[in-house]
PDB file of C-alpha atoms in Angstrom:
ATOM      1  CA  UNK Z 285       9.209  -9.317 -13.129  1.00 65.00           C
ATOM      2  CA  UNK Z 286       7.443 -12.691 -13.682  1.00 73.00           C
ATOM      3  CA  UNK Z 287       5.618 -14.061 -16.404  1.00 70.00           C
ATOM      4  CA  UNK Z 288       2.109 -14.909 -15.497  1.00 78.00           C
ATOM      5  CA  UNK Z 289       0.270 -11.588 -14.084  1.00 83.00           C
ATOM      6  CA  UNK Z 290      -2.946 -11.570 -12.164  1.00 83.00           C
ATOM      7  CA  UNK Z 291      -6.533 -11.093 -14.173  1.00 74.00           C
ATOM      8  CA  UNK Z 292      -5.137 -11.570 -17.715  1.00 75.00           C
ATOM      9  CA  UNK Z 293      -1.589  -9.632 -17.398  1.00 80.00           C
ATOM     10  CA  UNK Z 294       1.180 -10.760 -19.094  1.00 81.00           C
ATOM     11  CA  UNK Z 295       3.706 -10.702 -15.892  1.00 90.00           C
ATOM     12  CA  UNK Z 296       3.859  -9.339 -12.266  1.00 91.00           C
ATOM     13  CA  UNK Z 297       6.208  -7.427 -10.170  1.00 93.00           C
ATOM     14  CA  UNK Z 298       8.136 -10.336  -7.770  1.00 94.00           C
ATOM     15  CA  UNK Z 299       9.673  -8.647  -4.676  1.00 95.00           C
ATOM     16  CA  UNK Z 300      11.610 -10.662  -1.597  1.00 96.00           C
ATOM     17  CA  UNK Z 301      14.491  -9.133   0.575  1.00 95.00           C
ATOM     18  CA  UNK Z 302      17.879 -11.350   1.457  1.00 95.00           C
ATOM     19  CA  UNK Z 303      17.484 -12.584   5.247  1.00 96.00           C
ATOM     20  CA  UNK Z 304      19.089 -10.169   7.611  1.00 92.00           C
ATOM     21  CA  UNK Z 305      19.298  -7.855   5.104  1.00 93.00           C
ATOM     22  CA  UNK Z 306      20.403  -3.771   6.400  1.00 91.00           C
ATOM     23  CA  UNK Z 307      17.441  -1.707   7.813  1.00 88.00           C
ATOM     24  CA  UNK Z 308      17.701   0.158   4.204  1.00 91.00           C
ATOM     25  CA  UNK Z 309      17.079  -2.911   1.653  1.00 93.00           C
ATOM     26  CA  UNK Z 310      14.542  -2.282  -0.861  1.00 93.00           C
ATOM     27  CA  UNK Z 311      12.749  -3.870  -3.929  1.00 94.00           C
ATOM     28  CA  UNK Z 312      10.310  -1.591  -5.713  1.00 93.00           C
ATOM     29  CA  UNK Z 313       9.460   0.295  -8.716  1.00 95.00           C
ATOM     30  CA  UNK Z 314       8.619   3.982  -8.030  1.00 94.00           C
ATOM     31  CA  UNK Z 315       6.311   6.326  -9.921  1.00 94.00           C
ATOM     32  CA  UNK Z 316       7.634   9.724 -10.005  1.00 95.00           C
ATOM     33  CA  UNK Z 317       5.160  10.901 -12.878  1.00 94.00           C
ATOM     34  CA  UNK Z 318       2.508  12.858 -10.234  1.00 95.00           C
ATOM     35  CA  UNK Z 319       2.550  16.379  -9.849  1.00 95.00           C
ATOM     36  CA  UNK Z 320       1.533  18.262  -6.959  1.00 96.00           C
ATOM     37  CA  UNK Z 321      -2.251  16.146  -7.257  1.00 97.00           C
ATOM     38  CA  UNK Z 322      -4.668  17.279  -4.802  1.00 98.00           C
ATOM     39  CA  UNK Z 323      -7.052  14.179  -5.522  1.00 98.00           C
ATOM     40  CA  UNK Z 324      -4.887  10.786  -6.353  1.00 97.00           C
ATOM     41  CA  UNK Z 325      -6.461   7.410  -7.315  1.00 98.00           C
ATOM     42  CA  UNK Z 326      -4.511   4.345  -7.487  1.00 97.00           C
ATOM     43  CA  UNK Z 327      -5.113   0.823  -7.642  1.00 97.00           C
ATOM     44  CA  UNK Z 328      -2.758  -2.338  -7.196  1.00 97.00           C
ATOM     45  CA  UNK Z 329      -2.553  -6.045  -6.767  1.00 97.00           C
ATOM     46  CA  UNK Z 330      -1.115  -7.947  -3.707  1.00 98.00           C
ATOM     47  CA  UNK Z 331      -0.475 -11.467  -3.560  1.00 97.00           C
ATOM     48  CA  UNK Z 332       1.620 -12.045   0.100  1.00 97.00           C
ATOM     49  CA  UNK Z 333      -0.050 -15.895   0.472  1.00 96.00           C
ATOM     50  CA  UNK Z 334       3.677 -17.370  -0.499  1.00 93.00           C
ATOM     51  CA  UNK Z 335       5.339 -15.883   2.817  1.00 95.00           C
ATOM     52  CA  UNK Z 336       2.652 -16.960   5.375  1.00 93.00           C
ATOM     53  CA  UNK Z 337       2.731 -13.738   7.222  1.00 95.00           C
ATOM     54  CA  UNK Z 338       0.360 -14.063  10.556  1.00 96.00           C
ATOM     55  CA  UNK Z 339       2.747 -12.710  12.927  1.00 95.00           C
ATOM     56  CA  UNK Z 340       2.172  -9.195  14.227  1.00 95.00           C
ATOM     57  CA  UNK Z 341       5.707  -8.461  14.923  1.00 95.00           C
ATOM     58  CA  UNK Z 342       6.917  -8.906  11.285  1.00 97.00           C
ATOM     59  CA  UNK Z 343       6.100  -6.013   9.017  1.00 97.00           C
ATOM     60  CA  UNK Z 344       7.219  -4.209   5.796  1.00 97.00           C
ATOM     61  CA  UNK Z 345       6.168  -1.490   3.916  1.00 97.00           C
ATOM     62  CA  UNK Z 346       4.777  -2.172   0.524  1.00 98.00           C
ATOM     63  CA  UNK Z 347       3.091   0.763  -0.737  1.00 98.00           C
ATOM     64  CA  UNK Z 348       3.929   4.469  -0.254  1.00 97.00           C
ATOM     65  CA  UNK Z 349       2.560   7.733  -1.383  1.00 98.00           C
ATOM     66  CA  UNK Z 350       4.874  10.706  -0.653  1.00 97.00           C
ATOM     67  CA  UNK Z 351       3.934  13.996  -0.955  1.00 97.00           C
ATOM     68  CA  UNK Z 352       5.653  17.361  -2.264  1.00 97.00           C
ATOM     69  CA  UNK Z 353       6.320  18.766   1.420  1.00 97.00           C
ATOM     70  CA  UNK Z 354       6.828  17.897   5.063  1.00 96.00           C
ATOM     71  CA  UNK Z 355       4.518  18.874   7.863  1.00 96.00           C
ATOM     72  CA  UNK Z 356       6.750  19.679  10.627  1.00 93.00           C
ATOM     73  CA  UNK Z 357       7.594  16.952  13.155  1.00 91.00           C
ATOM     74  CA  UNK Z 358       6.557  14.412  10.315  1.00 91.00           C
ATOM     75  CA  UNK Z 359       7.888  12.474   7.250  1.00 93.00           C
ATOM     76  CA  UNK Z 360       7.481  12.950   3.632  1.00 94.00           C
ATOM     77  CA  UNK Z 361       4.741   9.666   3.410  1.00 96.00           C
ATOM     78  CA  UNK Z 362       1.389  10.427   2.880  1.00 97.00           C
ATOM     79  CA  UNK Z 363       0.047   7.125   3.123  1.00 98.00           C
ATOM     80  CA  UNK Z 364       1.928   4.303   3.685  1.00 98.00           C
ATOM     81  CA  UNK Z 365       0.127   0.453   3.694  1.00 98.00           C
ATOM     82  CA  UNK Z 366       2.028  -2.273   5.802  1.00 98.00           C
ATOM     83  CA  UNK Z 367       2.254  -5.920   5.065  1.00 98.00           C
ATOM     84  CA  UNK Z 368       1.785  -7.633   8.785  1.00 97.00           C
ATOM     85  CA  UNK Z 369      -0.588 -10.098  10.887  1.00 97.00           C
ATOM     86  CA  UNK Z 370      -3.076  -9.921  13.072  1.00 97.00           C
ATOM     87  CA  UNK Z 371      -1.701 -13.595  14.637  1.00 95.00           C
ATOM     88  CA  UNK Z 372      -4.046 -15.365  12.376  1.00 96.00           C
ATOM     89  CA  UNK Z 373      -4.043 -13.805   9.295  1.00 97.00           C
ATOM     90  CA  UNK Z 374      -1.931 -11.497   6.870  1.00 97.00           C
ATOM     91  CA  UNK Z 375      -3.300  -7.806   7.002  1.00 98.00           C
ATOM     92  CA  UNK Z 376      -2.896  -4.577   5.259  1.00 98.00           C
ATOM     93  CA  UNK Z 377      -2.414  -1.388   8.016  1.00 98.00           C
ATOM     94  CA  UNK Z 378      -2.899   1.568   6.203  1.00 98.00           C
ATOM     95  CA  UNK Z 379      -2.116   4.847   7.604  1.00 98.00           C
ATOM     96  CA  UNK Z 380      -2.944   7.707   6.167  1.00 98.00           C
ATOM     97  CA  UNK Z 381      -1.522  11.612   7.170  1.00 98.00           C
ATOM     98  CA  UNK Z 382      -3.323  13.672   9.053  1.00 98.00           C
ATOM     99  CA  UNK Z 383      -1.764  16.390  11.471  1.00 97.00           C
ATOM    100  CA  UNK Z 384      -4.494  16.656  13.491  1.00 96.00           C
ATOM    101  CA  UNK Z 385      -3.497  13.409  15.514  1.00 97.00           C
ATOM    102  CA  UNK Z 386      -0.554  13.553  17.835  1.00 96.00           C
ATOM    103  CA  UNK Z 387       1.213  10.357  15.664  1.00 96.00           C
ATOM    104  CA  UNK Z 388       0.364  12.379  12.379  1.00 97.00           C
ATOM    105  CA  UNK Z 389      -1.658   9.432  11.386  1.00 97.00           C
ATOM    106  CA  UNK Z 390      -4.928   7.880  11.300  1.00 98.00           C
ATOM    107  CA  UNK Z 391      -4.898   3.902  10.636  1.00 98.00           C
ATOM    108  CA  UNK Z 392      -6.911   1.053  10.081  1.00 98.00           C
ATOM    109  CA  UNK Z 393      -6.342  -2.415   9.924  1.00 98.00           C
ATOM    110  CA  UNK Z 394      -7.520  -4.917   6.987  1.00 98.00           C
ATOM    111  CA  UNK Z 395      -7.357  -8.301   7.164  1.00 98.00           C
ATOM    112  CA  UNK Z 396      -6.407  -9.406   3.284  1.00 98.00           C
ATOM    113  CA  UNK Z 397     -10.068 -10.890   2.227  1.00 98.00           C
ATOM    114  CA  UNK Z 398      -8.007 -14.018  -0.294  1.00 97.00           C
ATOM    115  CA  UNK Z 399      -5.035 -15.118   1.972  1.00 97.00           C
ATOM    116  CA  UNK Z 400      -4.265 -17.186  -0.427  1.00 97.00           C
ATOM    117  CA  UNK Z 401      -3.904 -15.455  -3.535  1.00 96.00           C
ATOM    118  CA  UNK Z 402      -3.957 -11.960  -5.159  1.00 96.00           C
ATOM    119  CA  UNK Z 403      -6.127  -9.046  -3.506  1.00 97.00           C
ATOM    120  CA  UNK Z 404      -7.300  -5.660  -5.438  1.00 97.00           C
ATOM    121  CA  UNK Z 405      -6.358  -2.132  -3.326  1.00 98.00           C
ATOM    122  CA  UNK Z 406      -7.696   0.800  -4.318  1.00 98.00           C
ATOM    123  CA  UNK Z 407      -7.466   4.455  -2.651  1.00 98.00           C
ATOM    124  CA  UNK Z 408      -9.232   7.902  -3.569  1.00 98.00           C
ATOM    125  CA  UNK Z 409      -7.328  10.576  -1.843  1.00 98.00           C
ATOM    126  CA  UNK Z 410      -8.097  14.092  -1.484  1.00 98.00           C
ATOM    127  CA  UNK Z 411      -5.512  16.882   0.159  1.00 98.00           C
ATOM    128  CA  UNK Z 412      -7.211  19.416   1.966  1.00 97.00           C
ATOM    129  CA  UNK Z 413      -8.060  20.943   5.606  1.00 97.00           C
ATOM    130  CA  UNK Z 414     -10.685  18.073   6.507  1.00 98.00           C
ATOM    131  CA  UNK Z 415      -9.764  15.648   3.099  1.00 98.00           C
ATOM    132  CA  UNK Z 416     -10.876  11.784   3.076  1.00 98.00           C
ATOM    133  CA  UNK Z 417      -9.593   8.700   1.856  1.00 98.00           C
ATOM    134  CA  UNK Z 418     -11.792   5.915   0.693  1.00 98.00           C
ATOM    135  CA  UNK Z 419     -10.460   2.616   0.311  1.00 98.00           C
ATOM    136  CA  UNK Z 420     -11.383  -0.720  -1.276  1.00 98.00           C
ATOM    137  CA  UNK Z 421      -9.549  -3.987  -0.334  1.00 98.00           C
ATOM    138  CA  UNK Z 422     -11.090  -7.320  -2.043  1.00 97.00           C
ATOM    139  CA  UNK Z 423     -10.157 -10.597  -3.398  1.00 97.00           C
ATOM    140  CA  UNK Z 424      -8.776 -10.041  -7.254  1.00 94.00           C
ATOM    141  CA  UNK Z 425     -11.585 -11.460  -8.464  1.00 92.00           C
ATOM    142  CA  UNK Z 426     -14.594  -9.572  -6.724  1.00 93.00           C
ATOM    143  CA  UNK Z 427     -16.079  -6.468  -8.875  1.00 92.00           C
ATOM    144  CA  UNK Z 428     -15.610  -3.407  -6.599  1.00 94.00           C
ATOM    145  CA  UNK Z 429     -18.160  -0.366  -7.146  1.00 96.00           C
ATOM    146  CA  UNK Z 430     -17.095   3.500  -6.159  1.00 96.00           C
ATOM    147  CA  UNK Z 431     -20.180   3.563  -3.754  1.00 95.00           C
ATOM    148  CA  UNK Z 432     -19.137   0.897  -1.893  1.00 97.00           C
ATOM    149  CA  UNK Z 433     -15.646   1.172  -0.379  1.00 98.00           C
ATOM    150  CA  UNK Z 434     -14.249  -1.266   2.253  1.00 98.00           C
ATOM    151  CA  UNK Z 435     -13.891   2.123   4.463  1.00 98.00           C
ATOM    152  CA  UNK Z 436     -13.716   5.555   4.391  1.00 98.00           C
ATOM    153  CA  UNK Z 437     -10.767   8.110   6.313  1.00 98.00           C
ATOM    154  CA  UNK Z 438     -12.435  11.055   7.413  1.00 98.00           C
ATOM    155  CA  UNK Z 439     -11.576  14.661   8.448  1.00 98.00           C
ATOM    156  CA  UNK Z 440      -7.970  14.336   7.051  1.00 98.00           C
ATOM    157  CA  UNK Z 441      -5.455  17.054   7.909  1.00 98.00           C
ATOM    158  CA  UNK Z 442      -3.357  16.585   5.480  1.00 98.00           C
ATOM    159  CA  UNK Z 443      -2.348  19.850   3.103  1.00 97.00           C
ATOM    160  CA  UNK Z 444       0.734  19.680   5.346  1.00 97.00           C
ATOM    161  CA  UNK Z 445       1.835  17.079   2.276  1.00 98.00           C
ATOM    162  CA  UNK Z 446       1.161  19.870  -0.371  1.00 97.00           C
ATOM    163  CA  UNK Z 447       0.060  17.273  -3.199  1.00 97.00           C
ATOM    164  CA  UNK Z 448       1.057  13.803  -4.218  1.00 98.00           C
ATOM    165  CA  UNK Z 449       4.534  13.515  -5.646  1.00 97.00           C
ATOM    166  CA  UNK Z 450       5.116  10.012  -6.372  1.00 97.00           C
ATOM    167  CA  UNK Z 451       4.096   6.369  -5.364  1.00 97.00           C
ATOM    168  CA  UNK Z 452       6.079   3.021  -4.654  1.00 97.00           C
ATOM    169  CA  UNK Z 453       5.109  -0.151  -4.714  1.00 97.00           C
ATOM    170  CA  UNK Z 454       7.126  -3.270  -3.798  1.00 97.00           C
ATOM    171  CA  UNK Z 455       9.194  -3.895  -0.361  1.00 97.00           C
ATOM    172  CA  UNK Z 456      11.083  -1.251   2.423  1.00 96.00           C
ATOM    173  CA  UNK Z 457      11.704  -0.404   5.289  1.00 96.00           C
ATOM    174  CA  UNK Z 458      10.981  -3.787   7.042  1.00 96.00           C
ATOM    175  CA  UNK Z 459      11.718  -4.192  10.778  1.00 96.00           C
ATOM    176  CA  UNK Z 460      14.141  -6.685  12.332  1.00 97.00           C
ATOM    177  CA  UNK Z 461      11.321  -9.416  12.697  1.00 96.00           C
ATOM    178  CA  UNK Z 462      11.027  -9.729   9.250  1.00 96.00           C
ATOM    179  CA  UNK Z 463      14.228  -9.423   7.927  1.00 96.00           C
ATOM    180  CA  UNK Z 464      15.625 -12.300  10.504  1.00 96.00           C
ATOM    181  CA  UNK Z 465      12.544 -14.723   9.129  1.00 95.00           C
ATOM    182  CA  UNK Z 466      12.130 -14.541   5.362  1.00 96.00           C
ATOM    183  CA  UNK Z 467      14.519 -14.844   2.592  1.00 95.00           C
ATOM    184  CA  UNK Z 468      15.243 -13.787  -0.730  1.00 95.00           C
ATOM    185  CA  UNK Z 469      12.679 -16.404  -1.427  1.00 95.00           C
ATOM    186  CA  UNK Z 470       9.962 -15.492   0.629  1.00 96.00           C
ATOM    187  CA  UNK Z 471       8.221 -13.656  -2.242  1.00 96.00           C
ATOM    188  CA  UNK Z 472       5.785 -11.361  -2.544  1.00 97.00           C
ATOM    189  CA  UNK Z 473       4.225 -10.529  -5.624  1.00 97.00           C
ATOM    190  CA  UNK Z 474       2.305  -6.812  -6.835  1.00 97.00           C
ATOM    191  CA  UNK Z 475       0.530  -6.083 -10.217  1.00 94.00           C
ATOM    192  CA  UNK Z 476      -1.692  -3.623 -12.047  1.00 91.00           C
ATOM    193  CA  UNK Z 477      -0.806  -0.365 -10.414  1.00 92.00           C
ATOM    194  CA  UNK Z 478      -2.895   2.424 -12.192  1.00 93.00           C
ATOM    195  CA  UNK Z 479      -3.052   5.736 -10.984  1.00 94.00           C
ATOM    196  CA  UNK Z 480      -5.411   8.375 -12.083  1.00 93.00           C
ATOM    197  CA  UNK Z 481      -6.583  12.174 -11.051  1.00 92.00           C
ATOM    198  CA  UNK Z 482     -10.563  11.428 -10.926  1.00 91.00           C
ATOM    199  CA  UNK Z 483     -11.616   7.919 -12.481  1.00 92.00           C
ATOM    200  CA  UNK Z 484     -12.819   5.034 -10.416  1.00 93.00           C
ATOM    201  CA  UNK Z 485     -10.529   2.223 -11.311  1.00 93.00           C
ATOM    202  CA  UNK Z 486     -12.310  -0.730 -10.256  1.00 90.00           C
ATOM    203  CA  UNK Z 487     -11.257  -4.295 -12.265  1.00 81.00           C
TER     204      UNK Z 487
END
């Protein structure tokens, strides 16, 4: 950790990976505490702005929610968000289960609204035969409201999962791209995870 958190907290969660690093290097903190939740709320802060990701062939992993089974054919995440670029800009892919699409996935593509500083994330998952996922993705300092998510995933086969089993937040699982360009000071910086079974989190 760092001292000097975003929105008034007292330190944040500093994450970077050694250059060329093996295909299995990781730096984050994992939440284990979830229990077979069929709705799962969580919120965190993202600051990427000090790596100057734009390239779409660089990406890492640095959020995952795993659930308490695996559909068959497909892997244990649940929803998985990707640091990357679009060529201009750093951007958030989030994927989200769903066994109703051949790639076990729907995805969408956010381009992070403060590129230069910390950004707010928030999901509201359900687990069901036709579940949704709304998501908010804003700059730290913009008031979010429940009614007015950035987007909303739809139709969402997902009971395959079971129930959210635990989170992760931080770095993993980044390709070759990114391991042969940034360094174990190329940092990238998370905060304020919550998690909750029905509250709107909101800042």
């Amino acid at each position: 950790s760092q001292t000097g958190g975003y929105d008034s907290t007292a330190c944040r969660l500093r994450t970077a990976l050694n250059q060329n690093s093996s295909t299995g290097a990781k730096a984050f903190v994992l939440d284990s505490t979830p229990a077979n939740e069929q709705r799962y709320r969580v919120q965190f802060i993202v600051d990427a702005s000090g790596i100057g990701l734009t390239q779409a062939n660089r990406n890492v992993v640095a959020m995952q929610i795993l659930g308490t089974s695996i559909p068959a054919g497909g892997s244990s995440r649940l929803v998985r968000v990707t640091l990357t670029g679009n060529g201009s800009a750093a951007i958030l892919r989030i994927l989200a289960g769903d066994t109703n699409q051949a790639s076990f996935v729907q995805s969408v593509d956010v381009a992070l609204p403060n590129q230069a500083g910390a950004n707010r994330v928030e999901f509201d998952l359900t687990i069901g035969a036709a579940a949704t996922m709304k998501y908010w993705v804003s700059d730290v300092a913009t008031a979010t409201t429940e009614g007015s998510p950035t987007g909303t995933f739809t139709n969402l086969a997902n009971s395959g999962w079971g129930g959210v089993d635990q989170a992760s937040l931080g770095l993993a699982s980044a390709n070759t791209f990114y391991r042969q360009n940034f360094t174990n000071t190329s940092f990238v910086y998370f905060d304020q995870f919550d998690s909750r079974r029905q509250t709107f989190i909101g800042n």
